[in-house]
mmCIF file of C-alpha atoms in Angstrom:
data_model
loop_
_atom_site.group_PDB
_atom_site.id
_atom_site.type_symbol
_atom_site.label_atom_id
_atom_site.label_comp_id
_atom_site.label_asym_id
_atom_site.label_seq_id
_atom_site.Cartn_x
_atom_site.Cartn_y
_atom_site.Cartn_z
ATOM 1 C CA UNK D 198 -31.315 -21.627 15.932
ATOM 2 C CA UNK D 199 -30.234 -18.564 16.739
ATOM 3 C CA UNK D 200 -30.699 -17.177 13.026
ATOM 4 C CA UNK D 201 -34.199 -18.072 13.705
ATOM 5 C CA UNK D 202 -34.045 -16.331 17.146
ATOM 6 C CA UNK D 203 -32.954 -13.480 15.556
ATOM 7 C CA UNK D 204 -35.374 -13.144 12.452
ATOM 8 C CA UNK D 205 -38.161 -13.632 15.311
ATOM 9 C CA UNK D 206 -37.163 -10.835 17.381
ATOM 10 C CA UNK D 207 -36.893 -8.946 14.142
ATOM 11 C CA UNK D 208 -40.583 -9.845 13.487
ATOM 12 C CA UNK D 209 -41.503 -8.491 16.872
ATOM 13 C CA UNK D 210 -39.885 -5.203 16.232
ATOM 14 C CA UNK D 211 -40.980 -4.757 13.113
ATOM 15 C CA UNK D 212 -44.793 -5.478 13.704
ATOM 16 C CA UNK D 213 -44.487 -4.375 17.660
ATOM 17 C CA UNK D 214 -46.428 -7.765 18.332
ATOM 18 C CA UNK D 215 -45.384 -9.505 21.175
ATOM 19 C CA UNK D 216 -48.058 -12.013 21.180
ATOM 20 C CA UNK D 217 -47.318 -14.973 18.086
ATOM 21 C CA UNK D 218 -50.824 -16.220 18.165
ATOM 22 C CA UNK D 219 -51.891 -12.650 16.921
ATOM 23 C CA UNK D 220 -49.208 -12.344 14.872
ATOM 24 C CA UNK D 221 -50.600 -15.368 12.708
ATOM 25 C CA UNK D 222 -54.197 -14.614 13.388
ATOM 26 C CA UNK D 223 -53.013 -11.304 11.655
ATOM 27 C CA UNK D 224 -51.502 -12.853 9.318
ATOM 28 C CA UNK D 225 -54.570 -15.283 8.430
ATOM 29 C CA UNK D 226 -56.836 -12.500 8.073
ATOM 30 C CA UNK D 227 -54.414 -10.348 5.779
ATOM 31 C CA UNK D 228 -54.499 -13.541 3.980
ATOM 32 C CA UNK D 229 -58.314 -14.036 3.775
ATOM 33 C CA UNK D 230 -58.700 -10.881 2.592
ATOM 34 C CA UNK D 231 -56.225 -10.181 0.157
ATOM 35 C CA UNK D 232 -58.306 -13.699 -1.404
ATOM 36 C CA UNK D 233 -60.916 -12.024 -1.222
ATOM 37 C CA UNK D 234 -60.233 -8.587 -2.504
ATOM 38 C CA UNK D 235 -58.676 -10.426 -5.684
ATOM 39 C CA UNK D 236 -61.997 -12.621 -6.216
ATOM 40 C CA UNK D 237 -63.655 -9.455 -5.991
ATOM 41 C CA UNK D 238 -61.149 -7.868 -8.449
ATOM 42 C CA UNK D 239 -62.384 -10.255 -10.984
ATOM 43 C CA UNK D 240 -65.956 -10.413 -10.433
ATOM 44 C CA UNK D 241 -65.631 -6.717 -10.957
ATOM 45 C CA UNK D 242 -63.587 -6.796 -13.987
ATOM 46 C CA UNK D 243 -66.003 -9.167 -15.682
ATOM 47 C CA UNK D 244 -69.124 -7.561 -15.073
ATOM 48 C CA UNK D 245 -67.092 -4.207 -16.461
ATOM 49 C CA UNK D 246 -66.673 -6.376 -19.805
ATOM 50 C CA UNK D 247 -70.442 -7.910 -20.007
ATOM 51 C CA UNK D 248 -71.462 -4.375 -19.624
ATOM 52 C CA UNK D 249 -69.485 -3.098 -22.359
ATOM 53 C CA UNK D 250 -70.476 -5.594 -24.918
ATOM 54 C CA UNK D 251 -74.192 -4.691 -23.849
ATOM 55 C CA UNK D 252 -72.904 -1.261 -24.731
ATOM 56 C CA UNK D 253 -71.683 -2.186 -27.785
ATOM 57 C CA UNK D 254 -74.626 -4.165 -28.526
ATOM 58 C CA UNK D 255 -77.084 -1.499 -28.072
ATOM 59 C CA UNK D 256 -75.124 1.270 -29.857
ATOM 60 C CA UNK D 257 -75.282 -1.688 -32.886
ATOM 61 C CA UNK D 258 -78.845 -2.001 -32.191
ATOM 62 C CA UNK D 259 -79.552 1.694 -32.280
ATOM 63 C CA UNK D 260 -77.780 2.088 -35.551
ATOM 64 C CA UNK D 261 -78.978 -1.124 -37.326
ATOM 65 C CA UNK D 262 -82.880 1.034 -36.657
ATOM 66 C CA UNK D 263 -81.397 4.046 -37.929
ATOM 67 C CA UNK D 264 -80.257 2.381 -40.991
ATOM 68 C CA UNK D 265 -83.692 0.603 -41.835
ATOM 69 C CA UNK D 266 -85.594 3.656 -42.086
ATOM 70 C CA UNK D 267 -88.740 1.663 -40.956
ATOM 71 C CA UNK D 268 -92.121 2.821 -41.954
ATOM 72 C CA UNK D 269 -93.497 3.241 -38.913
ATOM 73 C CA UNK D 270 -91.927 6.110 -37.438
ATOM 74 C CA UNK D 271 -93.383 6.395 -33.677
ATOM 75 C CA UNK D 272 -92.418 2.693 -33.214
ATOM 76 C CA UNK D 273 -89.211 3.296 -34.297
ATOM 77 C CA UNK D 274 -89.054 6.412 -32.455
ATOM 78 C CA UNK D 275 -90.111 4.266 -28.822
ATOM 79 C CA UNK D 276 -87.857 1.661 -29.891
ATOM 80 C CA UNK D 277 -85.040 3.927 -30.192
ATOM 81 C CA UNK D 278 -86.086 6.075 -27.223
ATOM 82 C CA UNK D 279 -86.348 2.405 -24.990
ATOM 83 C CA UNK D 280 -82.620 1.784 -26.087
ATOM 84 C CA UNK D 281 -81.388 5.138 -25.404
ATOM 85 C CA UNK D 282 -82.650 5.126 -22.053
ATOM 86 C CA UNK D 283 -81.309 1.194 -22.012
ATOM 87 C CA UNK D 284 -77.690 2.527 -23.458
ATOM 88 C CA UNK D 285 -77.793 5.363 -20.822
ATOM 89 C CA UNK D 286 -78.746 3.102 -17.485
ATOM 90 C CA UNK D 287 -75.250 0.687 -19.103
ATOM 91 C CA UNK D 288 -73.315 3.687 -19.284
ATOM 92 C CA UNK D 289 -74.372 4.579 -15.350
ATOM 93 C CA UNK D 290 -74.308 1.432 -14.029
ATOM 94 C CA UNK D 291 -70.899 0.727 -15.676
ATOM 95 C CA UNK D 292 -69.419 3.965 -14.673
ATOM 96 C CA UNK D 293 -70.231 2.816 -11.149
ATOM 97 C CA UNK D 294 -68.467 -0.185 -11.704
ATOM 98 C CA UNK D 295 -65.640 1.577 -13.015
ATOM 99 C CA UNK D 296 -65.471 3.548 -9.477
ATOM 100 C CA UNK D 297 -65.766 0.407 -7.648
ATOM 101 C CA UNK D 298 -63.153 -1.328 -10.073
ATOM 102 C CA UNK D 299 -60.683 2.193 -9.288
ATOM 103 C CA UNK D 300 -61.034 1.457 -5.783
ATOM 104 C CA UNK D 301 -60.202 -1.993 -5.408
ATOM 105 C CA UNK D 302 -57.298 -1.628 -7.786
ATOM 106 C CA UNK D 303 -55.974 1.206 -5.262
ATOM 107 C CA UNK D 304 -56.830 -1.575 -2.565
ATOM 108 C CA UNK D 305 -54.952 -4.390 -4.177
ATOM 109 C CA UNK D 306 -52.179 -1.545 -5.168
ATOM 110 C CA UNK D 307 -52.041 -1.463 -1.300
ATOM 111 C CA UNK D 308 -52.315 -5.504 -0.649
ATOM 112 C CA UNK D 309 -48.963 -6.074 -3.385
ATOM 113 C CA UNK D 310 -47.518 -3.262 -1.287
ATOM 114 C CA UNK D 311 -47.791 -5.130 1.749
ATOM 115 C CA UNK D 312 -47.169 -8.480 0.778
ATOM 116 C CA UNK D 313 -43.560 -7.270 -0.909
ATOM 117 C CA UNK D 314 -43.110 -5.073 2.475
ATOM 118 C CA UNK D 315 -43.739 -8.501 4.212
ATOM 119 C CA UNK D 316 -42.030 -10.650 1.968
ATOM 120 C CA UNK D 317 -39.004 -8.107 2.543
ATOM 121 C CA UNK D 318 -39.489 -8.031 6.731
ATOM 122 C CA UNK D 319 -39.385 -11.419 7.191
ATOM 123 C CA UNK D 320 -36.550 -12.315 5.136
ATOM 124 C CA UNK D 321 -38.077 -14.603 2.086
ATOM 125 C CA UNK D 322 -36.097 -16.060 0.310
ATOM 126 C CA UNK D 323 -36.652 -14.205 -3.132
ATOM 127 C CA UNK D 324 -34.227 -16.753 -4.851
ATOM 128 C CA UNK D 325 -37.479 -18.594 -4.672
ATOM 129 C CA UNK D 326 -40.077 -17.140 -6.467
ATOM 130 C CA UNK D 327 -37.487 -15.321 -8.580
ATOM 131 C CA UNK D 328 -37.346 -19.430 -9.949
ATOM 132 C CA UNK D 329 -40.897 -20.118 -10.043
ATOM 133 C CA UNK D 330 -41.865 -17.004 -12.132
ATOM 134 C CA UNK D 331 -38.408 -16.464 -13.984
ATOM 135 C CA UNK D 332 -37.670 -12.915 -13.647
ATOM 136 C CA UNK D 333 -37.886 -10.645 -10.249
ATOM 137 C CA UNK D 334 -40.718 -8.492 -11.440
ATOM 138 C CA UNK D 335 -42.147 -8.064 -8.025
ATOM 139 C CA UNK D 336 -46.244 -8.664 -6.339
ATOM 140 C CA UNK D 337 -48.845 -8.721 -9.330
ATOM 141 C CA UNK D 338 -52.530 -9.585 -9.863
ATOM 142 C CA UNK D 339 -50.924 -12.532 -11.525
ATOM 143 C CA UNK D 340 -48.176 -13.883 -8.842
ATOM 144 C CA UNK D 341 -49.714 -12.499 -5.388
ATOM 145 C CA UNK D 342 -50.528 -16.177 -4.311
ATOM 146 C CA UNK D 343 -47.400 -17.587 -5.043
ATOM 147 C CA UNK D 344 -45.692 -14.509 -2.885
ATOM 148 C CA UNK D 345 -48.440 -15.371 -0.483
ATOM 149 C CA UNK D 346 -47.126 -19.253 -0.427
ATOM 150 C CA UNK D 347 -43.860 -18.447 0.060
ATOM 151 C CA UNK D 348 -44.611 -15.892 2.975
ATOM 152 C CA UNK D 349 -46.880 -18.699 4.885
ATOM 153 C CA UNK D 350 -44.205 -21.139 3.836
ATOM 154 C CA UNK D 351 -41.283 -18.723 5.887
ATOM 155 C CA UNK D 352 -43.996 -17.902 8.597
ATOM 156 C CA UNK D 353 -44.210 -21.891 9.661
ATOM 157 C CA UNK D 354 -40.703 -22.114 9.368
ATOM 158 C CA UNK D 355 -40.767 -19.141 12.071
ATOM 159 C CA UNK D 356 -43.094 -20.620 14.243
ATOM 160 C CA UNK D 357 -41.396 -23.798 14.369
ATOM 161 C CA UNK D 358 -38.034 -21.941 16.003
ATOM 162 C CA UNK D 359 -40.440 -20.001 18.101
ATOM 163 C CA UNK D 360 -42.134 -23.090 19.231
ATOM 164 C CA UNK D 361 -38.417 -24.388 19.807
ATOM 165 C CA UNK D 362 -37.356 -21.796 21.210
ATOM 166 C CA UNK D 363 -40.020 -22.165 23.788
ATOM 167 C CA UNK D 364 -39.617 -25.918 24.487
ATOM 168 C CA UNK D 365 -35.840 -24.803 25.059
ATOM 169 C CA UNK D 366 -36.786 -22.118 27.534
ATOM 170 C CA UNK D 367 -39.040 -24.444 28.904
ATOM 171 C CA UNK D 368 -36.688 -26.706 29.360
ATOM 172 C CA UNK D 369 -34.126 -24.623 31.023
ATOM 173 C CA UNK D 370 -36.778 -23.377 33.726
ATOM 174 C CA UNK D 371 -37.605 -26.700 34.608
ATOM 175 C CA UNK D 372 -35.188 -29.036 35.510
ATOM 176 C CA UNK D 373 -36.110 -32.681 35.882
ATOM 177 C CA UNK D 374 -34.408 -34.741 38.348
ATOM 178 C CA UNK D 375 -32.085 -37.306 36.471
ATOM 179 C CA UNK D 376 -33.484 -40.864 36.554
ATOM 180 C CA UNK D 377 -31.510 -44.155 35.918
ATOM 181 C CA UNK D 378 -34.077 -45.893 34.415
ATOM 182 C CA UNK D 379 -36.513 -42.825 32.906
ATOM 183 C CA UNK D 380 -39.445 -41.103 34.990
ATOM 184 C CA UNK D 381 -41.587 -44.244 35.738
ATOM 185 C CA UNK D 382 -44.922 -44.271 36.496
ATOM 186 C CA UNK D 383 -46.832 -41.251 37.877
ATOM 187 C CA UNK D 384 -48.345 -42.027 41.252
ATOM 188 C CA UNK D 385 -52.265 -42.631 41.292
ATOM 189 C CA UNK D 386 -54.292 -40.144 41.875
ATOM 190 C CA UNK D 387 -56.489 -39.811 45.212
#
């Protein structure tokens, strides 16, 4: 108990929260959003990779009409020209989504930060997910929810000695009056 009195009051000074509810609420949120922020990750990464093979696609288009040498030189000239301006809204659009993928990964770079800092500050047992994934390589794209597991995991386990901690105190500031036979019924009500 008081190993679990002491890794609270470690909590507290770390995060400078006194309150536990907003210590979890925190903690739910961080949660919900480092979900999120991964989903995102991926959404991100695969609409990076359908625009490239559009890319690719085009620049294979534009060379199979260079090849043909059709006949008809202003239609292949608007066909080309439609591509080009095709091949050059891709190569916009997936630069944006390059800048947006760049600043998610710094984003998630921060999330893996936190979640080892918080893995670390609240004492997880890295034993643990040194097992699941074999080998202590640290937070990754790959192993973030299974960090995230274990931190929720060591956060209940928290909150339980916290709880009993304050059932204890609770205890000690209210005495009851020793009874023979238990408390009884409470009187009715008027």
């Amino acid at each position: 108990v008081e190993t679990y009195e002491a890794a609270f009051h470690k909590i507290k000074e770390m995060t400078g929260e006194e309150d536990l509810d907003l210590l979890v609420k925190r903690f739910i949120s961080v949660e919900d959003t480092n979900f999120a922020l991964f989903n995102y990750v991926n959404e991100q990464n695969n609409e990076i990779e359908k625009l490239n093979d559009e890319i690719e696609g085009i620049k294979t288009d534009i060379e199979k009409f260079k090849e043909q040498g059709i006949e008809l030189e202003d239609q292949r000239q608007v066909i080309l020209k439609q591509l080009e301006e095709k091949q050059g809204g891709a190569h916009t659009e997936a630069d944006e989504y390059e800048d947006k993928y760049k600043e998610v990964a710094k984003i998630l770079d921060q999330l893996k930060a936190g979640i080892e800092s918080l893995f670390n500050k609240i004492n997880c047992d890295r034993s643990a997910i040194d097992g699941m994934l074999g080998a202590a390589t640290g937070v990754t794209e790959g192993n973030m929810l299974q960090y995230l597991g274990i931190i929720e995991q060591r956060t209940n386990e928290l909150l339980a000695v916290q709880a009993y901690v304050n059932v204890k105190d609770a205890d000690k500031h209210a005495p009851k009056a020793p009874g023979l036979l238990g408390e009884g019924p409470s009187p009715p009500t008027q």
